[in-house]
mmCIF file of C-alpha atoms in Angstrom:
data_model
loop_
_atom_site.group_PDB
_atom_site.id
_atom_site.type_symbol
_atom_site.label_atom_id
_atom_site.label_comp_id
_atom_site.label_asym_id
_atom_site.label_seq_id
_atom_site.Cartn_x
_atom_site.Cartn_y
_atom_site.Cartn_z
ATOM 1 C CA MET S 120 -111.501 -4.848 42.017
ATOM 2 C CA ARG S 121 -109.458 -4.956 38.800
ATOM 3 C CA LYS S 122 -106.403 -3.600 40.618
ATOM 4 C CA ILE S 123 -106.816 -6.197 43.369
ATOM 5 C CA GLY S 124 -107.079 -8.929 40.751
ATOM 6 C CA LYS S 125 -103.969 -7.656 38.997
ATOM 7 C CA ARG S 126 -102.014 -7.607 42.263
ATOM 8 C CA ILE S 127 -103.109 -11.167 43.075
ATOM 9 C CA LEU S 128 -101.987 -12.259 39.585
ATOM 10 C CA ASP S 129 -98.631 -10.551 40.155
ATOM 11 C CA LEU S 130 -98.100 -12.139 43.579
ATOM 12 C CA VAL S 131 -99.078 -15.631 42.489
ATOM 13 C CA GLY S 132 -97.277 -15.431 39.149
ATOM 14 C CA SER S 133 -94.005 -13.994 40.458
ATOM 15 C CA GLY S 134 -94.008 -16.274 43.506
ATOM 16 C CA ILE S 135 -94.484 -19.436 41.433
ATOM 17 C CA ALA S 136 -91.959 -18.270 38.822
ATOM 18 C CA LEU S 137 -89.303 -17.547 41.465
ATOM 19 C CA LEU S 138 -89.889 -20.957 43.034
ATOM 20 C CA LEU S 139 -89.770 -22.911 39.763
ATOM 21 C CA LEU S 140 -86.878 -20.930 38.306
ATOM 22 C CA SER S 141 -84.760 -20.850 41.478
ATOM 23 C CA PRO S 142 -82.310 -23.550 40.200
ATOM 24 C CA LEU S 143 -81.780 -21.597 36.963
ATOM 25 C CA ILE S 144 -81.420 -18.331 38.883
ATOM 26 C CA GLY S 145 -78.821 -20.023 41.105
ATOM 27 C CA VAL S 146 -76.789 -21.246 38.118
ATOM 28 C CA ILE S 147 -76.864 -17.822 36.435
ATOM 29 C CA THR S 148 -75.800 -16.193 39.700
ATOM 30 C CA LEU S 149 -72.740 -18.442 39.920
ATOM 31 C CA VAL S 150 -71.745 -17.934 36.274
ATOM 32 C CA VAL S 151 -72.071 -14.153 36.541
ATOM 33 C CA TYR S 152 -70.099 -14.140 39.794
ATOM 34 C CA PHE S 153 -67.200 -16.164 38.388
ATOM 35 C CA SER S 154 -67.136 -14.368 35.033
ATOM 36 C CA LEU S 155 -67.716 -10.772 36.161
ATOM 37 C CA GLY S 156 -67.287 -10.836 39.925
ATOM 38 C CA LYS S 157 -69.287 -8.658 42.282
ATOM 39 C CA PRO S 158 -71.877 -7.283 42.078
ATOM 40 C CA VAL S 159 -73.893 -10.058 40.452
ATOM 41 C CA LEU S 160 -76.970 -7.872 40.116
ATOM 42 C CA PHE S 161 -77.234 -4.691 38.092
ATOM 43 C CA ARG S 162 -79.161 -2.019 40.003
ATOM 44 C CA GLN S 163 -80.562 1.109 38.411
ATOM 45 C CA ARG S 164 -83.090 3.797 39.316
ATOM 46 C CA ARG S 165 -86.103 3.594 37.032
ATOM 47 C CA ALA S 166 -89.380 5.499 36.895
ATOM 48 C CA GLY S 167 -92.306 3.493 38.266
ATOM 49 C CA TYR S 168 -95.975 4.131 38.975
ATOM 50 C CA LYS S 169 -96.764 7.859 38.711
ATOM 51 C CA GLY S 170 -93.115 8.432 37.895
ATOM 52 C CA GLN S 171 -91.869 7.496 41.361
ATOM 53 C CA PRO S 172 -88.314 6.123 41.252
ATOM 54 C CA PHE S 173 -87.462 2.598 42.365
ATOM 55 C CA ILE S 174 -84.430 0.313 42.080
ATOM 56 C CA LEU S 175 -84.677 -2.152 39.188
ATOM 57 C CA TYR S 176 -82.809 -5.455 39.514
ATOM 58 C CA LYS S 177 -81.272 -7.373 36.624
ATOM 59 C CA PHE S 178 -78.439 -9.825 36.196
ATOM 60 C CA ARG S 179 -75.248 -8.020 35.307
ATOM 61 C CA THR S 180 -74.317 -8.483 31.639
ATOM 62 C CA MET S 181 -71.463 -5.992 31.120
ATOM 63 C CA HIS S 182 -67.971 -5.527 32.469
ATOM 64 C CA GLU S 183 -66.568 -2.167 33.495
ATOM 65 C CA ALA S 184 -64.542 -0.473 30.755
ATOM 66 C CA TYR S 185 -63.737 3.201 30.277
ATOM 67 C CA ASP S 186 -62.163 5.401 27.629
ATOM 68 C CA GLN S 187 -59.179 7.672 28.220
ATOM 69 C CA THR S 188 -61.394 10.391 29.704
ATOM 70 C CA GLY S 189 -62.917 8.009 32.255
ATOM 71 C CA LYS S 190 -66.237 7.796 30.450
ATOM 72 C CA PRO S 191 -67.804 4.295 30.239
ATOM 73 C CA LEU S 192 -67.490 2.678 26.823
ATOM 74 C CA PRO S 193 -70.718 2.075 24.836
ATOM 75 C CA ASP S 194 -72.872 -0.854 25.952
ATOM 76 C CA GLU S 195 -71.917 -2.795 22.810
ATOM 77 C CA ALA S 196 -68.246 -2.681 23.813
ATOM 78 C CA ARG S 197 -68.854 -3.758 27.436
ATOM 79 C CA LEU S 198 -71.378 -6.534 26.815
ATOM 80 C CA THR S 199 -69.846 -9.958 27.532
ATOM 81 C CA PRO S 200 -70.593 -13.120 25.498
ATOM 82 C CA PHE S 201 -72.503 -14.608 28.438
ATOM 83 C CA GLY S 202 -74.271 -11.278 28.861
ATOM 84 C CA GLN S 203 -75.331 -11.448 25.218
ATOM 85 C CA PHE S 204 -76.674 -14.942 25.857
ATOM 86 C CA LEU S 205 -78.659 -13.732 28.880
ATOM 87 C CA ARG S 206 -80.128 -10.802 26.955
ATOM 88 C CA ARG S 207 -80.872 -12.892 23.873
ATOM 89 C CA HIS S 208 -82.977 -15.243 26.005
ATOM 90 C CA SER S 209 -84.304 -12.479 28.323
ATOM 91 C CA LEU S 210 -82.743 -14.284 31.300
ATOM 92 C CA ASP S 211 -81.107 -11.110 32.582
ATOM 93 C CA GLU S 212 -84.592 -9.892 33.555
ATOM 94 C CA LEU S 213 -85.383 -12.753 35.955
ATOM 95 C CA PRO S 214 -84.464 -10.698 39.075
ATOM 96 C CA GLU S 215 -87.268 -8.300 38.139
ATOM 97 C CA LEU S 216 -89.633 -10.928 39.545
ATOM 98 C CA TRP S 217 -88.436 -9.656 42.931
ATOM 99 C CA ASN S 218 -89.533 -6.145 41.914
ATOM 100 C CA VAL S 219 -92.959 -7.599 41.097
ATOM 101 C CA LEU S 220 -93.168 -9.410 44.423
ATOM 102 C CA ARG S 221 -92.297 -6.160 46.209
ATOM 103 C CA GLY S 222 -95.072 -4.330 44.394
ATOM 104 C CA GLU S 223 -92.778 -1.959 42.471
ATOM 105 C CA MET S 224 -93.570 -3.613 39.157
ATOM 106 C CA SER S 225 -96.242 -5.781 37.597
ATOM 107 C CA LEU S 226 -95.867 -8.842 35.402
ATOM 108 C CA VAL S 227 -97.468 -6.790 32.608
ATOM 109 C CA GLY S 228 -97.130 -3.074 31.943
ATOM 110 C CA PRO S 229 -94.987 -0.526 30.086
ATOM 111 C CA ARG S 230 -91.288 -1.216 30.507
ATOM 112 C CA PRO S 231 -89.656 0.925 33.239
ATOM 113 C CA LEU S 232 -87.331 3.496 31.719
ATOM 114 C CA LEU S 233 -84.681 5.800 33.132
ATOM 115 C CA VAL S 234 -85.705 8.453 35.636
ATOM 116 C CA GLU S 235 -83.786 10.942 33.490
ATOM 117 C CA TYR S 236 -86.389 10.518 30.739
ATOM 118 C CA LEU S 237 -89.252 11.883 32.868
ATOM 119 C CA PRO S 238 -88.926 15.557 31.826
ATOM 120 C CA ARG S 239 -88.527 14.548 28.170
ATOM 121 C CA TYR S 240 -92.000 13.046 27.702
ATOM 122 C CA THR S 241 -94.918 14.856 26.168
ATOM 123 C CA GLN S 242 -98.034 14.977 28.333
ATOM 124 C CA GLU S 243 -99.528 12.088 26.363
ATOM 125 C CA GLU S 244 -96.372 9.953 26.573
ATOM 126 C CA ALA S 245 -96.163 10.494 30.330
ATOM 127 C CA ARG S 246 -99.502 8.678 30.696
ATOM 128 C CA ARG S 247 -97.547 5.424 30.465
ATOM 129 C CA HIS S 248 -96.855 5.961 34.186
ATOM 130 C CA GLU S 249 -100.548 5.714 35.102
ATOM 131 C CA VAL S 250 -99.991 1.975 35.658
ATOM 132 C CA LYS S 251 -97.115 0.038 37.196
ATOM 133 C CA PRO S 252 -94.260 -0.838 34.845
ATOM 134 C CA GLY S 253 -94.027 -4.463 33.773
ATOM 135 C CA ILE S 254 -91.600 -7.229 32.887
ATOM 136 C CA THR S 255 -93.484 -7.627 29.625
ATOM 137 C CA GLY S 256 -96.081 -5.440 27.986
ATOM 138 C CA TRP S 257 -98.167 -4.576 24.949
ATOM 139 C CA ALA S 258 -95.186 -2.956 23.197
ATOM 140 C CA GLN S 259 -93.016 -6.000 23.969
ATOM 141 C CA VAL S 260 -95.383 -8.392 22.176
ATOM 142 C CA ASN S 261 -95.812 -5.994 19.250
ATOM 143 C CA GLY S 262 -92.234 -5.363 18.203
ATOM 144 C CA ARG S 263 -90.205 -4.849 21.376
ATOM 145 C CA ASN S 264 -86.969 -2.930 20.733
ATOM 146 C CA ALA S 265 -87.421 -3.098 16.956
ATOM 147 C CA LEU S 266 -89.997 -0.335 17.386
ATOM 148 C CA SER S 267 -89.227 3.389 17.414
ATOM 149 C CA TRP S 268 -89.751 5.295 20.647
ATOM 150 C CA LYS S 269 -92.867 6.914 19.176
ATOM 151 C CA GLU S 270 -94.372 3.530 18.345
ATOM 152 C CA LYS S 271 -93.490 2.136 21.753
ATOM 153 C CA PHE S 272 -95.058 5.001 23.671
ATOM 154 C CA ALA S 273 -98.221 4.855 21.558
ATOM 155 C CA LEU S 274 -98.589 1.156 22.439
ATOM 156 C CA ASP S 275 -97.886 1.870 26.119
ATOM 157 C CA VAL S 276 -100.647 4.497 26.263
ATOM 158 C CA TRP S 277 -103.011 2.154 24.401
ATOM 159 C CA TYR S 278 -102.385 -0.426 27.142
ATOM 160 C CA VAL S 279 -103.117 2.140 29.855
ATOM 161 C CA ASP S 280 -106.486 2.882 28.229
ATOM 162 C CA HIS S 281 -107.459 -0.762 27.619
ATOM 163 C CA TRP S 282 -105.826 -2.852 30.340
ATOM 164 C CA SER S 283 -107.739 -5.728 31.897
ATOM 165 C CA LEU S 284 -106.861 -9.059 33.472
ATOM 166 C CA TRP S 285 -107.834 -10.749 30.207
ATOM 167 C CA LEU S 286 -105.444 -8.496 28.261
ATOM 168 C CA ASP S 287 -102.664 -9.200 30.799
ATOM 169 C CA CYS S 288 -103.169 -12.947 30.373
ATOM 170 C CA LYS S 289 -103.124 -12.537 26.587
ATOM 171 C CA ILE S 290 -99.846 -10.584 26.754
ATOM 172 C CA LEU S 291 -98.257 -13.172 29.059
ATOM 173 C CA TRP S 292 -99.320 -15.940 26.668
ATOM 174 C CA LYS S 293 -97.858 -14.083 23.659
ATOM 175 C CA THR S 294 -94.592 -13.304 25.482
ATOM 176 C CA LEU S 295 -93.312 -16.890 25.643
ATOM 177 C CA PRO S 296 -92.997 -17.539 21.878
ATOM 178 C CA ILE S 297 -91.416 -14.101 21.369
ATOM 179 C CA VAL S 298 -88.775 -14.886 24.002
ATOM 180 C CA ILE S 299 -88.145 -18.312 22.471
ATOM 181 C CA LYS S 300 -87.783 -16.822 18.983
ATOM 182 C CA LYS S 301 -85.593 -14.015 20.397
ATOM 183 C CA GLU S 302 -87.509 -11.385 18.435
ATOM 184 C CA GLY S 303 -86.909 -7.629 18.713
ATOM 185 C CA ILE S 304 -84.131 -7.852 21.285
ATOM 186 C CA SER S 305 -82.393 -4.697 20.133
ATOM 187 C CA ALA S 306 -82.695 -1.771 17.783
ATOM 188 C CA GLU S 307 -80.370 -1.803 14.797
ATOM 189 C CA GLY S 308 -76.854 -0.836 15.818
ATOM 190 C CA HIS S 309 -77.596 -0.816 19.558
ATOM 191 C CA ALA S 310 -77.362 -3.271 22.456
ATOM 192 C CA THR S 311 -80.962 -2.404 23.327
ATOM 193 C CA MET S 312 -82.339 1.003 22.271
ATOM 194 C CA PRO S 313 -80.834 4.417 21.462
ATOM 195 C CA GLU S 314 -81.220 7.048 24.142
ATOM 196 C CA PHE S 315 -84.611 8.729 24.217
ATOM 197 C CA ARG S 316 -83.822 12.412 23.757
ATOM 198 C CA GLY S 317 -87.340 13.762 24.091
ATOM 199 C CA LYS S 318 -88.326 17.214 22.943
ATOM 200 C CA GLU S 319 -84.779 18.342 22.200
ATOM 201 C CA GLY S 320 -83.995 15.558 19.738
ATOM 202 C CA ARG S 321 -86.620 12.903 19.214
ATOM 203 C CA GLU S 322 -85.358 9.509 18.127
ATOM 204 C CA TRP S 323 -88.394 8.391 16.164
ATOM 205 C CA LYS S 324 -86.371 6.429 13.642
ATOM 206 C CA ARG S 325 -84.916 3.026 14.305
#
């Protein structure tokens, strides 16, 4: 019953949000198109429920730029001013509401990370995939990207063990002021977070 309730909350919440925010989404789409061109949406394979890959949708915030070897420049060098604005206000994540509507994500849950990280988790860390990934989550309202990977994963697993509809509502309520205050958007010296290197080189420090 809890899972059914969570899915109903996701459907109703994402549906209403997409309807109410459609004018804003339309404006952002036009600005991204005229400033960066096609594609407007950034698509990336992320690990979802039980580690199954899915395509995550976000508004594009970076232009294409490569070094002399053909390797993409760091995110910090490719991030556009408008992209910084979108990230600062979490507006780049609005297309993820479509992922929620499709059932690939939830409004609340651990953030979906790269598929490449899957073999790098410890057995305990991998438990974060026992629930659907979310747009916001327990780690996001308790430090976001200002946290180390170790702290983030500990909060993700705590959520897995304690999740309820009441906790989801509490997290959603706490998300709004954090977004408004623009807290914990990125780790120091990074556009978002440093790469998670797992067992071969754990990035526990900020």
